[in-house]
CSV table of C-alpha atoms in Angstrom, one decimal:
chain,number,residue,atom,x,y,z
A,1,UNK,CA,0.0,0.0,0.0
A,2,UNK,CA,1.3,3.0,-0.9
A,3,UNK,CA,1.4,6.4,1.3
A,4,UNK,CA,-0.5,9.7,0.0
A,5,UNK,CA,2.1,12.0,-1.7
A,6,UNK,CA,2.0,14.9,0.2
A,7,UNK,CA,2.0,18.1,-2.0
A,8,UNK,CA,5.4,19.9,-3.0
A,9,UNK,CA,6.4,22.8,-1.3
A,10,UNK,CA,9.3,25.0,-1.2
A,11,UNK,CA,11.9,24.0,0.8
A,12,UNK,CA,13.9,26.5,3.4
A,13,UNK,CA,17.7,25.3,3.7
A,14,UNK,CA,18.3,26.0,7.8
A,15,UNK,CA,21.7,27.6,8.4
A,16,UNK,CA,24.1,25.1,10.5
A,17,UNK,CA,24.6,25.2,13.9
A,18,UNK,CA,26.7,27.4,15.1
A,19,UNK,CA,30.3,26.4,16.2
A,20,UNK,CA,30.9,29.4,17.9
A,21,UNK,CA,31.3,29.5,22.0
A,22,UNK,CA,28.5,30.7,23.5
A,23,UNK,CA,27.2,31.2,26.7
A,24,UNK,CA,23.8,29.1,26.8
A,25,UNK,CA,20.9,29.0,29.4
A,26,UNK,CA,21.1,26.3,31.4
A,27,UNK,CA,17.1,25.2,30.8
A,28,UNK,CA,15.3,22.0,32.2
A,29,UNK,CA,14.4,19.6,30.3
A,30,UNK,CA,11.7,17.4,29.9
A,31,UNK,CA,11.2,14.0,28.5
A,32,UNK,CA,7.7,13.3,27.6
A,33,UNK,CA,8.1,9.7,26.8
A,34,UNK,CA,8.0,9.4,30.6
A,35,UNK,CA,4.4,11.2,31.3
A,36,UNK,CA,2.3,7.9,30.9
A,37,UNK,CA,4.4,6.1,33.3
A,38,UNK,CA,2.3,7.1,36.3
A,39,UNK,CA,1.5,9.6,38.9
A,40,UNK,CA,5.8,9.5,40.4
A,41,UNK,CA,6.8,10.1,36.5
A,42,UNK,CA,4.8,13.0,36.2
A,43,UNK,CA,5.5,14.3,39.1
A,44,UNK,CA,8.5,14.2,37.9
A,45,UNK,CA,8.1,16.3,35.1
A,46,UNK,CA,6.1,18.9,37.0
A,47,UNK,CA,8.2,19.2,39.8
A,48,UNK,CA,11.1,20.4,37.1
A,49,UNK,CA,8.2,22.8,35.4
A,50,UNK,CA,7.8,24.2,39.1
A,51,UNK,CA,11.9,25.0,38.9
A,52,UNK,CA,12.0,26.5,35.3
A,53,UNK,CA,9.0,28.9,35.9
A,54,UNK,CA,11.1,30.2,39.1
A,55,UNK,CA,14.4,30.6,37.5
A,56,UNK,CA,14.0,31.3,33.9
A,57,UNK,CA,10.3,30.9,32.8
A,58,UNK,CA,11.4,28.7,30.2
A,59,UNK,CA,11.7,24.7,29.3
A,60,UNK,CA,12.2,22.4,26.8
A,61,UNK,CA,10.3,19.4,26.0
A,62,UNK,CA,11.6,16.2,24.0
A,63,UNK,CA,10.2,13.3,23.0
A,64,UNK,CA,6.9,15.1,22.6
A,65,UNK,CA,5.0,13.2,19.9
A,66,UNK,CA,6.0,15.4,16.4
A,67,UNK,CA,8.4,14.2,14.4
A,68,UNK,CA,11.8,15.8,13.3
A,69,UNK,CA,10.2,15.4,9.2
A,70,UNK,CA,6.8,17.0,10.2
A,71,UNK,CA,8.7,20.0,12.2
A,72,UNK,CA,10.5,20.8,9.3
A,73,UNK,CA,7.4,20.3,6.9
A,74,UNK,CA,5.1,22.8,8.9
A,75,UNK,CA,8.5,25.4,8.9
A,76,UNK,CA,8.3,24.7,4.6
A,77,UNK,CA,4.8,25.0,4.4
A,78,UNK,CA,5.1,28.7,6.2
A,79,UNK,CA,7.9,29.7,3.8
A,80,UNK,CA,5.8,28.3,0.5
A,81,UNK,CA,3.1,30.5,1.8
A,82,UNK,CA,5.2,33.6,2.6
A,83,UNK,CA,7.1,33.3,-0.5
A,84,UNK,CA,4.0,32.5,-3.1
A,85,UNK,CA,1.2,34.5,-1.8
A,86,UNK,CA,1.0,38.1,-4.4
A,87,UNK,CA,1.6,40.9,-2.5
A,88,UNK,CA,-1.7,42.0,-3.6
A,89,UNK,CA,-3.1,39.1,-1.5
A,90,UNK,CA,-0.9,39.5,1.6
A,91,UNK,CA,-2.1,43.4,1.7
A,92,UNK,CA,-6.2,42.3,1.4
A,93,UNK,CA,-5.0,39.3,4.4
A,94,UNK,CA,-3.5,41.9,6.4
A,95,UNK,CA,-4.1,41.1,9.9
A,96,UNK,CA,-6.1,43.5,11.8
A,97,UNK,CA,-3.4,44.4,14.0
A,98,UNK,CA,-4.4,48.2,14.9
A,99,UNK,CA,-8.2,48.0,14.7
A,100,UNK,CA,-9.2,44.7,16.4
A,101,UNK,CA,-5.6,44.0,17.8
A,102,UNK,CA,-6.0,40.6,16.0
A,103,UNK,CA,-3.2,38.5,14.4
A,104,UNK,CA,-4.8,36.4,12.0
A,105,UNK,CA,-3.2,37.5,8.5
A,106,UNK,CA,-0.3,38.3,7.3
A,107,UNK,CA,1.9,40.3,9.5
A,108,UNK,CA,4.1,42.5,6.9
A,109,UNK,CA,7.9,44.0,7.3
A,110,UNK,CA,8.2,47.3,9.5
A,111,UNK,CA,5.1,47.1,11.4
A,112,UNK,CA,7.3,46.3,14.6
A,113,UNK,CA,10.1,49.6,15.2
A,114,UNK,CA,13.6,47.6,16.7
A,115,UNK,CA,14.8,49.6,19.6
A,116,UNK,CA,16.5,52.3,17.5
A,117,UNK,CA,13.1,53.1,15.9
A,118,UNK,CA,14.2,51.2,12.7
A,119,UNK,CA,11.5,49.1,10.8
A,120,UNK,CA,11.8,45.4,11.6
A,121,UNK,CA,12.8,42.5,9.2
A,122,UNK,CA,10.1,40.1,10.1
A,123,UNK,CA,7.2,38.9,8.1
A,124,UNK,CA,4.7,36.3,9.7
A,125,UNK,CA,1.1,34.4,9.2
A,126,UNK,CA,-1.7,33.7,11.4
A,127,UNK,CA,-4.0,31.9,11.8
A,128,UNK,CA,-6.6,30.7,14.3
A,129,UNK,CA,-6.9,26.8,15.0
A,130,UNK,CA,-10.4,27.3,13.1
A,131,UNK,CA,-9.2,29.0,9.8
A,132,UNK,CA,-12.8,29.3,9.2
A,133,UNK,CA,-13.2,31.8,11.5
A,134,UNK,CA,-11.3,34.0,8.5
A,135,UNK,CA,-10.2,34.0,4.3
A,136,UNK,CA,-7.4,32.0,4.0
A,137,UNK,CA,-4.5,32.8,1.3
A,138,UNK,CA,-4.4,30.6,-2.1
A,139,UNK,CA,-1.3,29.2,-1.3
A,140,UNK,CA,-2.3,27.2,2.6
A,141,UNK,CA,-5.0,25.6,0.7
A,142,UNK,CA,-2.8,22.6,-0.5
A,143,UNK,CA,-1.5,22.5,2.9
A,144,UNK,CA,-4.9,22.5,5.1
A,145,UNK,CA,-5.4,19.4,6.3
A,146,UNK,CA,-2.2,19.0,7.5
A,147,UNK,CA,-1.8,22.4,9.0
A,148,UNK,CA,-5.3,21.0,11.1
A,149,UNK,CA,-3.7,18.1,11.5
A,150,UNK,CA,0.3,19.3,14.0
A,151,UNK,CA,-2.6,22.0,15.4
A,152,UNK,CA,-5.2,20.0,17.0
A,153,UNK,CA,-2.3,17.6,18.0
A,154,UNK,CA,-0.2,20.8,19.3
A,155,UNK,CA,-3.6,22.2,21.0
A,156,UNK,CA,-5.7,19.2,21.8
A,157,UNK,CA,-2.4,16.4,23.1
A,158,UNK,CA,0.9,18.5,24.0
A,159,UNK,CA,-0.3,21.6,25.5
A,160,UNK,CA,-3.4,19.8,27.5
A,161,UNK,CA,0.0,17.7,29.0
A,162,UNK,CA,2.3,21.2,29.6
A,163,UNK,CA,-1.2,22.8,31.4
A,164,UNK,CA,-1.8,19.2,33.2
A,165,UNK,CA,1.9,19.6,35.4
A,166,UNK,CA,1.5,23.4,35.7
A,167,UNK,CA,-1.9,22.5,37.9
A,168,UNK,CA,0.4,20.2,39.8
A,169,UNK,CA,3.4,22.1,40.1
A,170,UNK,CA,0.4,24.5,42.5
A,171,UNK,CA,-0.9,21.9,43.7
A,172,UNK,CA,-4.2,22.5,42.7
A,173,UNK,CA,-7.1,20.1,43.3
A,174,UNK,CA,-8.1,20.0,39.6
A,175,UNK,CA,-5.6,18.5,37.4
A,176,UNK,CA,-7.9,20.1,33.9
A,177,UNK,CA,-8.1,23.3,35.9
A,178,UNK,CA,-5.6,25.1,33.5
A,179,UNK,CA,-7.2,22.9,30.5
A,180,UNK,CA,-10.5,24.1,30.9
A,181,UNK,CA,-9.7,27.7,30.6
A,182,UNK,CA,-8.3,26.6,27.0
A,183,UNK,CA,-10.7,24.5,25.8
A,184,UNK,CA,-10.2,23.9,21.8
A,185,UNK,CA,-13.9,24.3,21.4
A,186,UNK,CA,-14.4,27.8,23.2
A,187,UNK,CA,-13.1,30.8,21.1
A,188,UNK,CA,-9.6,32.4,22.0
A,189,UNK,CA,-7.0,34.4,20.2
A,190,UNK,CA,-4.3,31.9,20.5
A,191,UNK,CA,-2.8,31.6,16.7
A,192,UNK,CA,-0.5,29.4,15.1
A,193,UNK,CA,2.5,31.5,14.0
A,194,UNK,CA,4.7,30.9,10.4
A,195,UNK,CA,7.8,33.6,11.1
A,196,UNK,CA,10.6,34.1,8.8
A,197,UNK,CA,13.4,37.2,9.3
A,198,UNK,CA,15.0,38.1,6.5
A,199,UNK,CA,18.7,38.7,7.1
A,200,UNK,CA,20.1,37.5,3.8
A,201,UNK,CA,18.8,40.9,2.4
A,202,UNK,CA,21.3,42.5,5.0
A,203,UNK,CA,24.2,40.4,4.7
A,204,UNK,CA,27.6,42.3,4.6
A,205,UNK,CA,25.4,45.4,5.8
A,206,UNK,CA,27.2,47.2,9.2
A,207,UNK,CA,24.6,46.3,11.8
A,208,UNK,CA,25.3,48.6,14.6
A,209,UNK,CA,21.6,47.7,16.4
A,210,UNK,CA,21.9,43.8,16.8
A,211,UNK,CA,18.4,43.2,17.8
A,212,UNK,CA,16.3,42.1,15.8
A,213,UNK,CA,13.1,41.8,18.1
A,214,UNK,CA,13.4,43.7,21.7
A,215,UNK,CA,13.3,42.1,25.3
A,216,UNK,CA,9.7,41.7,25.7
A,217,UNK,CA,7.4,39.0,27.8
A,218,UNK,CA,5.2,37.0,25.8
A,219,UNK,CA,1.2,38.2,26.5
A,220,UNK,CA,-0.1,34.8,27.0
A,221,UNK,CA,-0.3,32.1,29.0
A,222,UNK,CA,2.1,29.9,27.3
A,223,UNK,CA,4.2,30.2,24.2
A,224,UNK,CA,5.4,27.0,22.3
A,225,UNK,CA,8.1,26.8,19.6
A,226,UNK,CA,10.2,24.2,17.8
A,227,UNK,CA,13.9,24.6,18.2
A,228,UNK,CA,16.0,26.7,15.3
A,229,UNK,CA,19.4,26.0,14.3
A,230,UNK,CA,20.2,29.6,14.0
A,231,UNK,CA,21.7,30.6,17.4
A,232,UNK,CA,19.6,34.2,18.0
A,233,UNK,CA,17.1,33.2,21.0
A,234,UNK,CA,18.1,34.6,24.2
A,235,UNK,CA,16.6,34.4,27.8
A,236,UNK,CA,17.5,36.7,31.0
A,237,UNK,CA,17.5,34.2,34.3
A,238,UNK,CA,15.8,35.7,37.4
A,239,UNK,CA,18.1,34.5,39.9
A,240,UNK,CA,21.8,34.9,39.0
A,241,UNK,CA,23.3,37.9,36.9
A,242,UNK,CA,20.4,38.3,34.4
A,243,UNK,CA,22.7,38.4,31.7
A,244,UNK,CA,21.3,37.5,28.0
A,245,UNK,CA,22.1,33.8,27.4
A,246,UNK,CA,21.3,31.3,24.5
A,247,UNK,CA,18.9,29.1,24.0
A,248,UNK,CA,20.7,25.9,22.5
A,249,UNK,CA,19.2,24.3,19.7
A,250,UNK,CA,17.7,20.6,20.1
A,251,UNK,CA,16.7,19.4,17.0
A,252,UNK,CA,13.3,18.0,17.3
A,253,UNK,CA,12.6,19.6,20.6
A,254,UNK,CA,10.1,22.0,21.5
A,255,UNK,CA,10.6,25.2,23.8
A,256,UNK,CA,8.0,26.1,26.5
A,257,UNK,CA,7.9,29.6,28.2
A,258,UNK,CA,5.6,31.8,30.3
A,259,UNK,CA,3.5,34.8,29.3
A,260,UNK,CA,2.3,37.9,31.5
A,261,UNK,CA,-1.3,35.7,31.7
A,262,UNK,CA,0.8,32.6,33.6
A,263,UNK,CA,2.5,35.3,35.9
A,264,UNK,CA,-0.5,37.3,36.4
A,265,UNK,CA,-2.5,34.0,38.0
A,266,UNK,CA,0.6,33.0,39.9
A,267,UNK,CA,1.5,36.6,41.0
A,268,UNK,CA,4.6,36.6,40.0
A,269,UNK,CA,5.5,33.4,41.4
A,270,UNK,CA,5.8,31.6,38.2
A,271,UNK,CA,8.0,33.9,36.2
A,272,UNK,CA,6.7,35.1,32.8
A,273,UNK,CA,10.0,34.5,30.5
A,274,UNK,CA,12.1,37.7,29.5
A,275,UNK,CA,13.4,36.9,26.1
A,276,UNK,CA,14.8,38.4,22.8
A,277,UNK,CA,16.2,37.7,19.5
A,278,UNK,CA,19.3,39.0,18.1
A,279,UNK,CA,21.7,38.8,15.1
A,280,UNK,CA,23.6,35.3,15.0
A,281,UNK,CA,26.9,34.7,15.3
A,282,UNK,CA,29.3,35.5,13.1
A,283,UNK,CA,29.4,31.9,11.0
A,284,UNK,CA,25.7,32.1,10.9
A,285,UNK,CA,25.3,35.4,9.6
A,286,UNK,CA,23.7,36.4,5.8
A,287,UNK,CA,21.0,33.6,6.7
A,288,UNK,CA,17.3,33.6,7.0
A,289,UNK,CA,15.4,32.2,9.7
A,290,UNK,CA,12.3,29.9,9.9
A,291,UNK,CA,10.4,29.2,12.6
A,292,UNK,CA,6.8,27.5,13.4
A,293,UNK,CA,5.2,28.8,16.8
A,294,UNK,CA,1.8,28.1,18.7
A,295,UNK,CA,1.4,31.1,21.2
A,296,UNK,CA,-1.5,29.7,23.7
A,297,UNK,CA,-4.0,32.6,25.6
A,298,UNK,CA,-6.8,31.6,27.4
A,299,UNK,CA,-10.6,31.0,26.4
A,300,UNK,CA,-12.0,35.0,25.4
A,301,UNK,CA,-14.4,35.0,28.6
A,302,UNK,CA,-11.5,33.6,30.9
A,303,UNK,CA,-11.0,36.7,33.9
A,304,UNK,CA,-7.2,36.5,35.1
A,305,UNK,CA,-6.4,37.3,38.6
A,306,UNK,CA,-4.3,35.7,40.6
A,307,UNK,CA,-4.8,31.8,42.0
A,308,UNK,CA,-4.9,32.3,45.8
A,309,UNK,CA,-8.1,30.1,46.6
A,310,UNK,CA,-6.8,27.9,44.1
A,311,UNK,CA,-3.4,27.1,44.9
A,312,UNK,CA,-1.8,25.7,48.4
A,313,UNK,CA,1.5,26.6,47.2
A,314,UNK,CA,1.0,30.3,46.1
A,315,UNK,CA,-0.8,30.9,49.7
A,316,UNK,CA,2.2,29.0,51.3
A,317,UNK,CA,4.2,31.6,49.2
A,318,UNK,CA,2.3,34.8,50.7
A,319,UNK,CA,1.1,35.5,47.3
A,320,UNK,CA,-1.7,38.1,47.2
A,321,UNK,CA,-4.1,39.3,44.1
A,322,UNK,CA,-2.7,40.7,41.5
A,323,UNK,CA,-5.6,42.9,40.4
A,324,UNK,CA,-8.4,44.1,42.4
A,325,UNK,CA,-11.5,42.0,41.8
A,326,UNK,CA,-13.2,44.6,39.2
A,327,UNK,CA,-9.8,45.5,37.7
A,328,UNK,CA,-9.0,42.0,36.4
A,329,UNK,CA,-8.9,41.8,32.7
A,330,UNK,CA,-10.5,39.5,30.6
A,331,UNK,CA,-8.5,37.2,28.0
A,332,UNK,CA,-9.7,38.8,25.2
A,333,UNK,CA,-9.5,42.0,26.3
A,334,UNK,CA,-6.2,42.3,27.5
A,335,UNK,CA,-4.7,40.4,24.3
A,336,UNK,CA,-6.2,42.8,21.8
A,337,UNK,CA,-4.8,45.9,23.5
A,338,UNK,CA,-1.7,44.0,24.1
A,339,UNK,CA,-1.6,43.4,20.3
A,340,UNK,CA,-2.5,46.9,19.2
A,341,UNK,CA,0.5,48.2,20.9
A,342,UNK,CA,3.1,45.6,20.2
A,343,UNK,CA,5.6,47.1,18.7
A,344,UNK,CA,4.1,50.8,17.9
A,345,UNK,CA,7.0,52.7,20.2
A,346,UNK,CA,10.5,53.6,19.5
A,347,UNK,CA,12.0,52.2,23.0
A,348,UNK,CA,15.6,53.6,24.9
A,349,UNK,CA,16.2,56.2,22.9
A,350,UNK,CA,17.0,58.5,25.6
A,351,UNK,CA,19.1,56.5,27.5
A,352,UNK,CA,21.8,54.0,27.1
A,353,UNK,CA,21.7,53.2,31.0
A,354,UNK,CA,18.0,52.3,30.6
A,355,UNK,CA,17.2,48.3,30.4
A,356,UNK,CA,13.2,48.2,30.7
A,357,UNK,CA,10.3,51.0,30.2
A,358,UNK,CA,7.2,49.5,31.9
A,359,UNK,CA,3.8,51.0,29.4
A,360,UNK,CA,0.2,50.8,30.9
A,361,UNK,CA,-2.1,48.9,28.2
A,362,UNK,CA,-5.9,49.0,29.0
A,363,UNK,CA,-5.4,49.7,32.1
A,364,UNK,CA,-2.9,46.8,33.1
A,365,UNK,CA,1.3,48.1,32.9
A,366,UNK,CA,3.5,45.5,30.7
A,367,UNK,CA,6.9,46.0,30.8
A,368,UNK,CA,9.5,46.1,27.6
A,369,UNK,CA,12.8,45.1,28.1
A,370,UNK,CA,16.5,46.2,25.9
């Protein structure tokens, strides 16, 4: 019997790991071929979530179910859509970023000012697990079913796992507590994220403003992305020197972090993960990068506040509310604002000393980071 030939698409050629010496993160990792071994082995596994979201708000997981070959199909499948969509199309797909502060669409070069004010180098598409909800571009059609297909396993398998031993790292009573307020049927604006920078354009160019997207914390509850060969992911640790460090590549493996939504409902006891990408090293430079992402935000109806009631270990901790009881946003309405201003200011320009510049955004303060 012979397999379904999957249609052709246009391959992206990864730049090779760097063999430069860098200074790396030191993240836990998790193996998930262990999580149906019983309630020890996944205690396991949350116990080490409980240590990354108070050092570093970020993980890795291996072993988690995709493939290697279907990793790298879903990063093809964004860059045949990037690259063969008219420009015509992309600009009646453009997501509503300003109006509705939704991604969905096609997110187009310089919308996003890099800390000097410059326009950024990154193009993306979005969509929303149900790509009913909006018009879709020629060029995913070929690629639908299986775009549907790494989602709802993403969505419905891996990330109900990841919310599963974040219950149990509080200790709450309700394993599905975190599940439930990201149920796949309920409507959310979590999207599914193709995301390419285009840094060939600028090779040999003197680049005196490395970064190439700011220090910033993720709005969400949880972000997920497959690993890159191209060495520009860094994370600042809370608990040593907070120095920028690396985020190693492991081929095949995804990496986990923490929004403002996951700090929000543990007040800050469960750190949301202060990260930014920069220009490569030196052998990697003159190269595009590819990436497939899945950022995760809670059911549109969910309220965030803090977890007190809820968790023995953030009232062991002293942790109080984060918001007063009518101050506490909604999902929905705390990720369109947050999407509206993404991006929209020219950051540090005054000072060199400065390292963050905290914004209030619908009435709840975010903070960006150099």
């Amino acid at each position: 019997m012979t397999s379904k030939a999957l249609p052709e698409v246009d391959n992206f050629i990864p730049v090779e790991t760097t063999k430069e010496d860098l200074c790396f993160a030191d993240l836990e990792i998790l193996d998930f071929s262990s999580y149906g071994d019983g309630p020890t082995a996944r205690q396991e596994l949350a116990d080490k979530v409980h240590k990354a979201m108070r050092t570093d708000g970020f993980f890795v997981i291996v072993n988690h179910g995709i493939s290697e070959e279907v990793i790298s199909r879903q990063v093809d499948i964004g860059h045949t859509i990037l690259r063969r969509t008219p420009q015509e199309e992309k600009n009646r797909l453009k997501a509503d970023i300003l109006g509705k502060g939704e991604y969905p669409g096609f997110k187009p070069r310089g919308h996003w000012k890099t800390a000097n004010g410059a326009p950024d180098r990154i193009e993306n598409f979005n969509i929303n697990r149900n790509m009913s909800l909006h018009e879709q571009p020629a060029a995913l059609e070929p690629y639908r079913e299986e775009i549907q297909s790494v989602v709802d396993m993403i969505h419905k398998d891996i990330l109900s796992k990841i919310l599963k031993l974040f219950a149990m790292a509080l200790e709450i009573e309700d394993e599905d507590f975190f599940v439930n307020c990201h149920s796949y049927e309920k409507h959310d604006e979590s999207w599914a994220r193709w995301m390419e920078y285009y840094m060939s354009e600028a090779k040999g160019e003197n680049n005196d403003t490395p970064l190439l997207l700011g220090g910033h914390q993720d709005f969400g509850s949880l972000s997920l992305l497959f690993s890159q060969p191209m060495s520009s992911l860094q994370v600042r640790n809370y608990t040593d020197d907070a120095q920028w460090k690396y985020v190693k590549h492991i081929p095949g493996a995804m990496i986990v972090n923490a929004g403002e939504i996951m700090m929000w409902w543990t007040g800050d006891y469960f750190k949301a993960a202060v990260h930014r990408v920069i220009e490569p090293p030196q052998d990697q430079r003159g190269f595009d990068r590819s990436g497939f992402f899945y950022f995760v935000v809670p059911n549109d109806d969910v309220i965030i506040n803090t977890l007190v009631e809820e968790s023995p270990v953030l009232r062991k901790a002293g942790i109080n509310k984060w918001f007063k009881e009518d101050e506490a946003p909604t999902s929905k309405g705390w990720c369109n604002a947050r999407i509206r201003a993404t991006g929209q200011k020219t950051l540090f320009a005054d000072s060199a000393a400065k390292n963050s510049e905290r914004e209030k955004i619908g009435g709840v303060t975010t903070t960006w980071y150099r």
